[in-house]
GROMACS .gro file of N, CA and C in nm:
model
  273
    1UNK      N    1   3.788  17.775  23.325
    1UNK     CA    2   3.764  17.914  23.292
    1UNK      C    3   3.897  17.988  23.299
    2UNK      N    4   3.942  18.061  23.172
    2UNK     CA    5   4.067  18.132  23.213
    2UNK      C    6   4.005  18.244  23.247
    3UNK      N    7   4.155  18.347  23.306
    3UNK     CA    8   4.117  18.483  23.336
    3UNK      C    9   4.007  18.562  23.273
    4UNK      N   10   4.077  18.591  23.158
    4UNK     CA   11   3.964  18.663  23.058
    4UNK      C   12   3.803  18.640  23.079
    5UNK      N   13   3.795  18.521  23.064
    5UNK     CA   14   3.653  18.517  23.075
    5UNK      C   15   3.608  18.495  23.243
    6UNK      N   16   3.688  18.498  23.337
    6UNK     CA   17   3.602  18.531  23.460
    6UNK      C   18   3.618  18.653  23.464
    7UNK      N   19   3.695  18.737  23.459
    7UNK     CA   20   3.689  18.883  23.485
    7UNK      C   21   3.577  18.954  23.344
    8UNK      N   22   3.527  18.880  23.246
    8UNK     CA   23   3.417  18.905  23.208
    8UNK      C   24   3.289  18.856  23.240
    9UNK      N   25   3.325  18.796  23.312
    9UNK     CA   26   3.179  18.743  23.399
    9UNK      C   27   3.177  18.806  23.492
   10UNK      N   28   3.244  18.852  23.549
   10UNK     CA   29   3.256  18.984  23.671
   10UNK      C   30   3.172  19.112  23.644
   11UNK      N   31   3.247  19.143  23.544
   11UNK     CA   32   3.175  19.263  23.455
   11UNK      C   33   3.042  19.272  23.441
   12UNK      N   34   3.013  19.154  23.359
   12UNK     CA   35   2.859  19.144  23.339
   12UNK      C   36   2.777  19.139  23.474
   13UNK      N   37   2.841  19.044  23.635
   13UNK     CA   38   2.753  19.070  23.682
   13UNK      C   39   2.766  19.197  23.794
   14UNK      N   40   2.853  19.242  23.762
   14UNK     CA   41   2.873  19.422  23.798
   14UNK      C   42   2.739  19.497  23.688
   15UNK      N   43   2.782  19.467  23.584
   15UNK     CA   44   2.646  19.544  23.512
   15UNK      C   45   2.503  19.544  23.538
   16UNK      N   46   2.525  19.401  23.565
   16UNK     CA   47   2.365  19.332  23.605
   16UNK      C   48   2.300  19.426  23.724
   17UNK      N   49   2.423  19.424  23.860
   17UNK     CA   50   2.382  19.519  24.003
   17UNK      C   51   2.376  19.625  23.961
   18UNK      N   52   2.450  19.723  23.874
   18UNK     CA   53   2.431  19.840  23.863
   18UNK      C   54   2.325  19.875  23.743
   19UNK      N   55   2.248  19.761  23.657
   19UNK     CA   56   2.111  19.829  23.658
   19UNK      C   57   2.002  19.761  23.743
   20UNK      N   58   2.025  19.727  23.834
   20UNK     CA   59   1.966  19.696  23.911
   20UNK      C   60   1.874  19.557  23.922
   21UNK      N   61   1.887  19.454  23.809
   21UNK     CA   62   1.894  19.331  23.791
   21UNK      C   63   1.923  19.261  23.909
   22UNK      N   64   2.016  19.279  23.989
   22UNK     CA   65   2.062  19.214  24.077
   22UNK      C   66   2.081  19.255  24.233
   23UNK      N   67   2.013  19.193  24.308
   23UNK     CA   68   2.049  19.230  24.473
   23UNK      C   69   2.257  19.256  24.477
   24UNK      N   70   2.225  19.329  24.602
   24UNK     CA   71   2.398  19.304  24.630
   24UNK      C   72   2.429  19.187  24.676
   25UNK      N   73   2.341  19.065  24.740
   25UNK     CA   74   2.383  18.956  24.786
   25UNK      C   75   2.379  18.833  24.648
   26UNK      N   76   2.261  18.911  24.576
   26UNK     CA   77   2.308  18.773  24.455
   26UNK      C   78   2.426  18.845  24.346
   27UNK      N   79   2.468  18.928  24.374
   27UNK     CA   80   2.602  19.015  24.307
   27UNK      C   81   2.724  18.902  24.377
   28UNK      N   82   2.718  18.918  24.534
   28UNK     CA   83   2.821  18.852  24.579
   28UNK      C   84   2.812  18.689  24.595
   29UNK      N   85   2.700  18.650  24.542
   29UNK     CA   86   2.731  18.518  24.510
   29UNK      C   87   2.753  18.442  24.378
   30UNK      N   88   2.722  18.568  24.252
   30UNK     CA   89   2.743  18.513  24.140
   30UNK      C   90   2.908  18.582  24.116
   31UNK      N   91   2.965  18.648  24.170
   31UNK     CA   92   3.098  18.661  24.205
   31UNK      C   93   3.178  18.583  24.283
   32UNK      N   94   3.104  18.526  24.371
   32UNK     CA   95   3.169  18.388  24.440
   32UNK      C   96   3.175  18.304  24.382
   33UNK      N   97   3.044  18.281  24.304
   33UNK     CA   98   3.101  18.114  24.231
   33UNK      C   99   3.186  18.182  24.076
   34UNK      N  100   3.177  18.247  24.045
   34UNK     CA  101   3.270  18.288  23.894
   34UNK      C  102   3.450  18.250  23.970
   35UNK      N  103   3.461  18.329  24.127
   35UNK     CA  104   3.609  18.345  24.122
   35UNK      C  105   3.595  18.180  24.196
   36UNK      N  106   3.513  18.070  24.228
   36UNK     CA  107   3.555  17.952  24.269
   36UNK      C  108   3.546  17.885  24.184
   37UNK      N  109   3.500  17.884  24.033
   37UNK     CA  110   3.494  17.814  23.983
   37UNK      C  111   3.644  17.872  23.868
   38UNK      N  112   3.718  18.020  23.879
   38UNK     CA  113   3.839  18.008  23.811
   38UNK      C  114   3.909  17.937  23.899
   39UNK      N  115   3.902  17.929  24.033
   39UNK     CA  116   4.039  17.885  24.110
   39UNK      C  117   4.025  17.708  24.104
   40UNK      N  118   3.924  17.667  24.059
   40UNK     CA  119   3.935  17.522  24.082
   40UNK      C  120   3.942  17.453  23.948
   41UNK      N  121   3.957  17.524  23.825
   41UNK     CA  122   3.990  17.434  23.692
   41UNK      C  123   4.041  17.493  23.650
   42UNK      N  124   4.166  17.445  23.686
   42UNK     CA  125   4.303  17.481  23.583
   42UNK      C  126   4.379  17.363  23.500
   43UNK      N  127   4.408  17.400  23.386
   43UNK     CA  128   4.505  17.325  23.315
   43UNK      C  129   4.639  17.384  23.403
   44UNK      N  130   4.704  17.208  23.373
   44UNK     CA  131   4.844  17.147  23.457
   44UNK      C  132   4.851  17.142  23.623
   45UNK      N  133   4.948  17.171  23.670
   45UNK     CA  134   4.925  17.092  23.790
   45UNK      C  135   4.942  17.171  23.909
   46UNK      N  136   4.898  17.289  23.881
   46UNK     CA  137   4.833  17.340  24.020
   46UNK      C  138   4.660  17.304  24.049
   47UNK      N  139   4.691  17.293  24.204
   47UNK     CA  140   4.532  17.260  24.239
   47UNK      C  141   4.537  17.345  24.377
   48UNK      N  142   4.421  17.360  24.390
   48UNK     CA  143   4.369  17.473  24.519
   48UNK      C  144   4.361  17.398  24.637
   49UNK      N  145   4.449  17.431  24.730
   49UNK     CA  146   4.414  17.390  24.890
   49UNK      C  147   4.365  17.451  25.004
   50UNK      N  148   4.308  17.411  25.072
   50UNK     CA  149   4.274  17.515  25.193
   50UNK      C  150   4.360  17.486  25.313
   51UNK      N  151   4.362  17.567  25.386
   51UNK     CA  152   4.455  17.532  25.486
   51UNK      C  153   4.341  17.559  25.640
   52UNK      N  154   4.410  17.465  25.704
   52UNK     CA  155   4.332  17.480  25.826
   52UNK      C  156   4.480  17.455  25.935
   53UNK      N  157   4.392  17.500  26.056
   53UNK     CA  158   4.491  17.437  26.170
   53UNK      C  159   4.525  17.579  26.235
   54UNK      N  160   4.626  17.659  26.221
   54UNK     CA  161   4.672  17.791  26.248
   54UNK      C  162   4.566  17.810  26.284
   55UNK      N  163   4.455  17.939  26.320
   55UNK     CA  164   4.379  18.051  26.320
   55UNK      C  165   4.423  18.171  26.211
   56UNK      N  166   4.532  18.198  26.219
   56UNK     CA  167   4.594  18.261  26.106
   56UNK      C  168   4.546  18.249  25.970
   57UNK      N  169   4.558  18.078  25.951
   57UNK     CA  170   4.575  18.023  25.849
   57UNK      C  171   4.410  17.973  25.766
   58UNK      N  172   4.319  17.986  25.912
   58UNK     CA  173   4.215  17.894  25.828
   58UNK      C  174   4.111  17.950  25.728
   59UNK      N  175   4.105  17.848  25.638
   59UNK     CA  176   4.012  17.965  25.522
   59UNK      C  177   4.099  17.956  25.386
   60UNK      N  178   4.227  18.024  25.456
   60UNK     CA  179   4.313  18.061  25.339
   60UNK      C  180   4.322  17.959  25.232
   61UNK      N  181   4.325  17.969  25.100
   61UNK     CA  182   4.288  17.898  24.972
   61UNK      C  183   4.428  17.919  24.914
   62UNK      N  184   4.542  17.820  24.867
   62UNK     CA  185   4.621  17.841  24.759
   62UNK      C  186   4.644  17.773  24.680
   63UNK      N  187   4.710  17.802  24.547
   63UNK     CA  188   4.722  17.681  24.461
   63UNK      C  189   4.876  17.634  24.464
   64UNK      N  190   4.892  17.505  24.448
   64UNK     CA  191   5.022  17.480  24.469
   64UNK      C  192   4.964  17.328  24.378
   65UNK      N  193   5.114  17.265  24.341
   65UNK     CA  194   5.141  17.153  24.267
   65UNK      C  195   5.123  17.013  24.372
   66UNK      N  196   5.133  17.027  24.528
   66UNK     CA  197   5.132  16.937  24.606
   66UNK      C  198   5.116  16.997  24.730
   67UNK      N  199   5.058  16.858  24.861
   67UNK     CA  200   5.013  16.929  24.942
   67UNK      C  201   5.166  16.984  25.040
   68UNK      N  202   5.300  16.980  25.003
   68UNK     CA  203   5.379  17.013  25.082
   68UNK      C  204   5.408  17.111  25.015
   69UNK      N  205   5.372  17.202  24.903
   69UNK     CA  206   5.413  17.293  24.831
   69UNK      C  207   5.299  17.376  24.912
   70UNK      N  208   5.219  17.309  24.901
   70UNK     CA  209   5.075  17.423  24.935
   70UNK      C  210   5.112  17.518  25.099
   71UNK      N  211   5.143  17.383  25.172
   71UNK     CA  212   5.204  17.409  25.312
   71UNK      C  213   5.304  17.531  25.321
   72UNK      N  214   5.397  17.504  25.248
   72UNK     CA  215   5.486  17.617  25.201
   72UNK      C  216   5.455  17.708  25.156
   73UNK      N  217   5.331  17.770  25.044
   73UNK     CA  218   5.327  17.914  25.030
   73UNK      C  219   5.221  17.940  25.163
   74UNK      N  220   5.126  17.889  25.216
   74UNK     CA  221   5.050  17.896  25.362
   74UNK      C  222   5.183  17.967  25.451
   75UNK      N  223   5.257  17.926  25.493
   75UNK     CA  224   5.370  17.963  25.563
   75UNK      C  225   5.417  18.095  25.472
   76UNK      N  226   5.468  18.111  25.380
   76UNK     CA  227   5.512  18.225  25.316
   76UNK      C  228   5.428  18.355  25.314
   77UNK      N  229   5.314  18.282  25.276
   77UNK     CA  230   5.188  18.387  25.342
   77UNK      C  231   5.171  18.454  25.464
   78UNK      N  232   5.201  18.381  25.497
   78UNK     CA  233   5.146  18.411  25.712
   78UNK      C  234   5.323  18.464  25.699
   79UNK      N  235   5.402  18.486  25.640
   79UNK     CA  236   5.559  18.511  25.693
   79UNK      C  237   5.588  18.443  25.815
   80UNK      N  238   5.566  18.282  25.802
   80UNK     CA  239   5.633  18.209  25.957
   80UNK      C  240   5.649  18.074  25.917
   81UNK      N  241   5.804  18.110  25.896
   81UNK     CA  242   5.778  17.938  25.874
   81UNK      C  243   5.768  17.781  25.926
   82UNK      N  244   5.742  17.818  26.096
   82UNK     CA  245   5.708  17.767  26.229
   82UNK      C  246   5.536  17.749  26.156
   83UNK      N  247   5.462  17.790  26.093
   83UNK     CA  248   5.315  17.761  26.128
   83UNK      C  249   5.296  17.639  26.140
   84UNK      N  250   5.177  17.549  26.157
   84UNK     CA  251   5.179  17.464  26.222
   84UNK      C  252   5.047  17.444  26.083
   85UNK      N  253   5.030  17.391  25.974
   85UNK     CA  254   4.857  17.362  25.898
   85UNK      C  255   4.886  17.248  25.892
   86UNK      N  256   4.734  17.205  25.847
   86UNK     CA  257   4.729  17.122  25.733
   86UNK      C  258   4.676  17.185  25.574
   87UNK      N  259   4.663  17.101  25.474
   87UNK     CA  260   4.556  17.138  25.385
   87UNK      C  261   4.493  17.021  25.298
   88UNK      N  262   4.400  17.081  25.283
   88UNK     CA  263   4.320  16.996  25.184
   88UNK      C  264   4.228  17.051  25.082
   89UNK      N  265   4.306  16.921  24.954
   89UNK     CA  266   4.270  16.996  24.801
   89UNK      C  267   4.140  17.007  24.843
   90UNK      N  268   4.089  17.142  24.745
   90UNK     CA  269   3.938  17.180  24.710
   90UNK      C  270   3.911  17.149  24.584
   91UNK      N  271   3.786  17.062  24.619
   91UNK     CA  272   3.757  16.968  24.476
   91UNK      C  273   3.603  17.076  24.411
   0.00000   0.00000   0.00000
Protein backbone atom coordinates (compact mmCIF):
# COMPACT_ATOMS: atom_id res chain seq x y z
CA UNK A 1 0.00 0.00 0.00
CA UNK A 2 1.62 3.36 -0.83
CA UNK A 3 0.93 6.58 0.99
CA UNK A 4 -1.81 7.82 -1.08
CA UNK A 5 -3.93 5.14 -0.70
CA UNK A 6 -3.53 4.62 3.13
CA UNK A 7 -4.12 8.11 3.94
CA UNK A 8 -7.26 7.43 1.75
CA UNK A 9 -8.27 4.73 3.67
CA UNK A 10 -7.93 6.92 6.65
CA UNK A 11 -10.28 9.30 5.25
CA UNK A 12 -12.86 6.98 4.41
CA UNK A 13 -12.69 5.47 7.75
CA UNK A 14 -12.79 9.01 9.38
CA UNK A 15 -15.95 9.42 7.24
CA UNK A 16 -17.36 6.21 8.17
CA UNK A 17 -17.04 7.51 12.36
CA UNK A 18 -18.23 10.74 11.57
CA UNK A 19 -21.50 9.48 10.10
CA UNK A 20 -21.65 7.37 12.51
CA UNK A 21 -21.09 3.93 10.74
CA UNK A 22 -18.46 3.30 12.99
CA UNK A 23 -17.72 2.95 16.86
CA UNK A 24 -14.57 4.95 17.96
CA UNK A 25 -12.93 1.61 18.80
CA UNK A 26 -13.63 0.02 15.35
CA UNK A 27 -12.35 3.62 13.93
CA UNK A 28 -9.12 2.82 15.87
CA UNK A 29 -8.73 -0.48 14.67
CA UNK A 30 -9.47 -0.06 11.07
CA UNK A 31 -6.77 2.74 11.41
CA UNK A 32 -4.50 0.35 13.02
CA UNK A 33 -4.48 -2.16 10.56
CA UNK A 34 -4.48 0.51 7.38
CA UNK A 35 -1.17 2.25 9.14
CA UNK A 36 0.28 -1.66 9.86
CA UNK A 37 -0.37 -2.84 6.91
CA UNK A 38 1.50 0.59 5.08
CA UNK A 39 4.46 0.02 7.39
CA UNK A 40 4.94 -3.63 6.56
CA UNK A 41 4.86 -3.74 2.53
CA UNK A 42 7.19 -1.84 1.06
CA UNK A 43 8.98 -2.05 -2.18
CA UNK A 44 13.03 -2.31 -1.72
CA UNK A 45 14.74 -2.83 1.25
CA UNK A 46 13.47 -1.28 4.12
CA UNK A 47 11.64 -3.54 6.57
CA UNK A 48 9.99 -2.67 9.97
CA UNK A 49 11.60 -3.63 13.32
CA UNK A 50 10.56 -3.46 16.73
CA UNK A 51 12.78 -2.85 19.29
CA UNK A 52 12.70 -4.24 22.67
CA UNK A 53 15.09 -4.31 25.65
CA UNK A 54 15.45 -0.44 26.82
CA UNK A 55 11.97 0.52 28.51
CA UNK A 56 12.52 3.57 26.51
CA UNK A 57 12.72 1.65 23.59
CA UNK A 58 10.00 -1.05 23.71
CA UNK A 59 7.20 -0.96 21.23
CA UNK A 60 9.05 1.42 19.17
CA UNK A 61 8.63 0.26 15.34
CA UNK A 62 11.30 1.45 12.62
CA UNK A 63 12.15 0.80 9.25
CA UNK A 64 15.63 0.30 8.44
CA UNK A 65 17.52 -1.88 5.63
CA UNK A 66 19.11 -4.22 8.48
CA UNK A 67 18.87 -5.19 11.91
CA UNK A 68 22.11 -3.00 12.83
CA UNK A 69 20.69 -0.07 10.91
CA UNK A 70 17.42 -0.50 12.73
CA UNK A 71 19.50 -0.48 16.14
CA UNK A 72 20.89 2.73 15.02
CA UNK A 73 17.89 4.88 14.22
CA UNK A 74 16.29 3.13 17.85
CA UNK A 75 19.32 4.91 19.40
CA UNK A 76 18.94 8.14 17.31
CA UNK A 77 15.48 8.14 18.42
CA UNK A 78 15.88 7.76 22.11
CA UNK A 79 19.09 10.48 21.45
CA UNK A 80 21.58 7.81 23.27
CA UNK A 81 23.76 6.11 21.69
CA UNK A 82 24.66 3.89 24.88
CA UNK A 83 20.97 2.23 24.54
CA UNK A 84 21.18 -1.12 25.08
CA UNK A 85 17.99 -3.07 22.27
CA UNK A 86 17.43 -5.59 20.40
CA UNK A 87 15.03 -5.82 17.36
CA UNK A 88 13.04 -7.89 15.52
CA UNK A 89 11.70 -7.68 11.90
CA UNK A 90 7.81 -7.37 11.93
CA UNK A 91 6.51 -9.80 9.55
Amino acid sequence: MDRISALRNVEDALAAFEDGELSLSDLEGQVRGILRTYATEFDGDLRPYRASGDERAAGLVVLAASPAEARERVADLLDDDAVDVSVDRVD
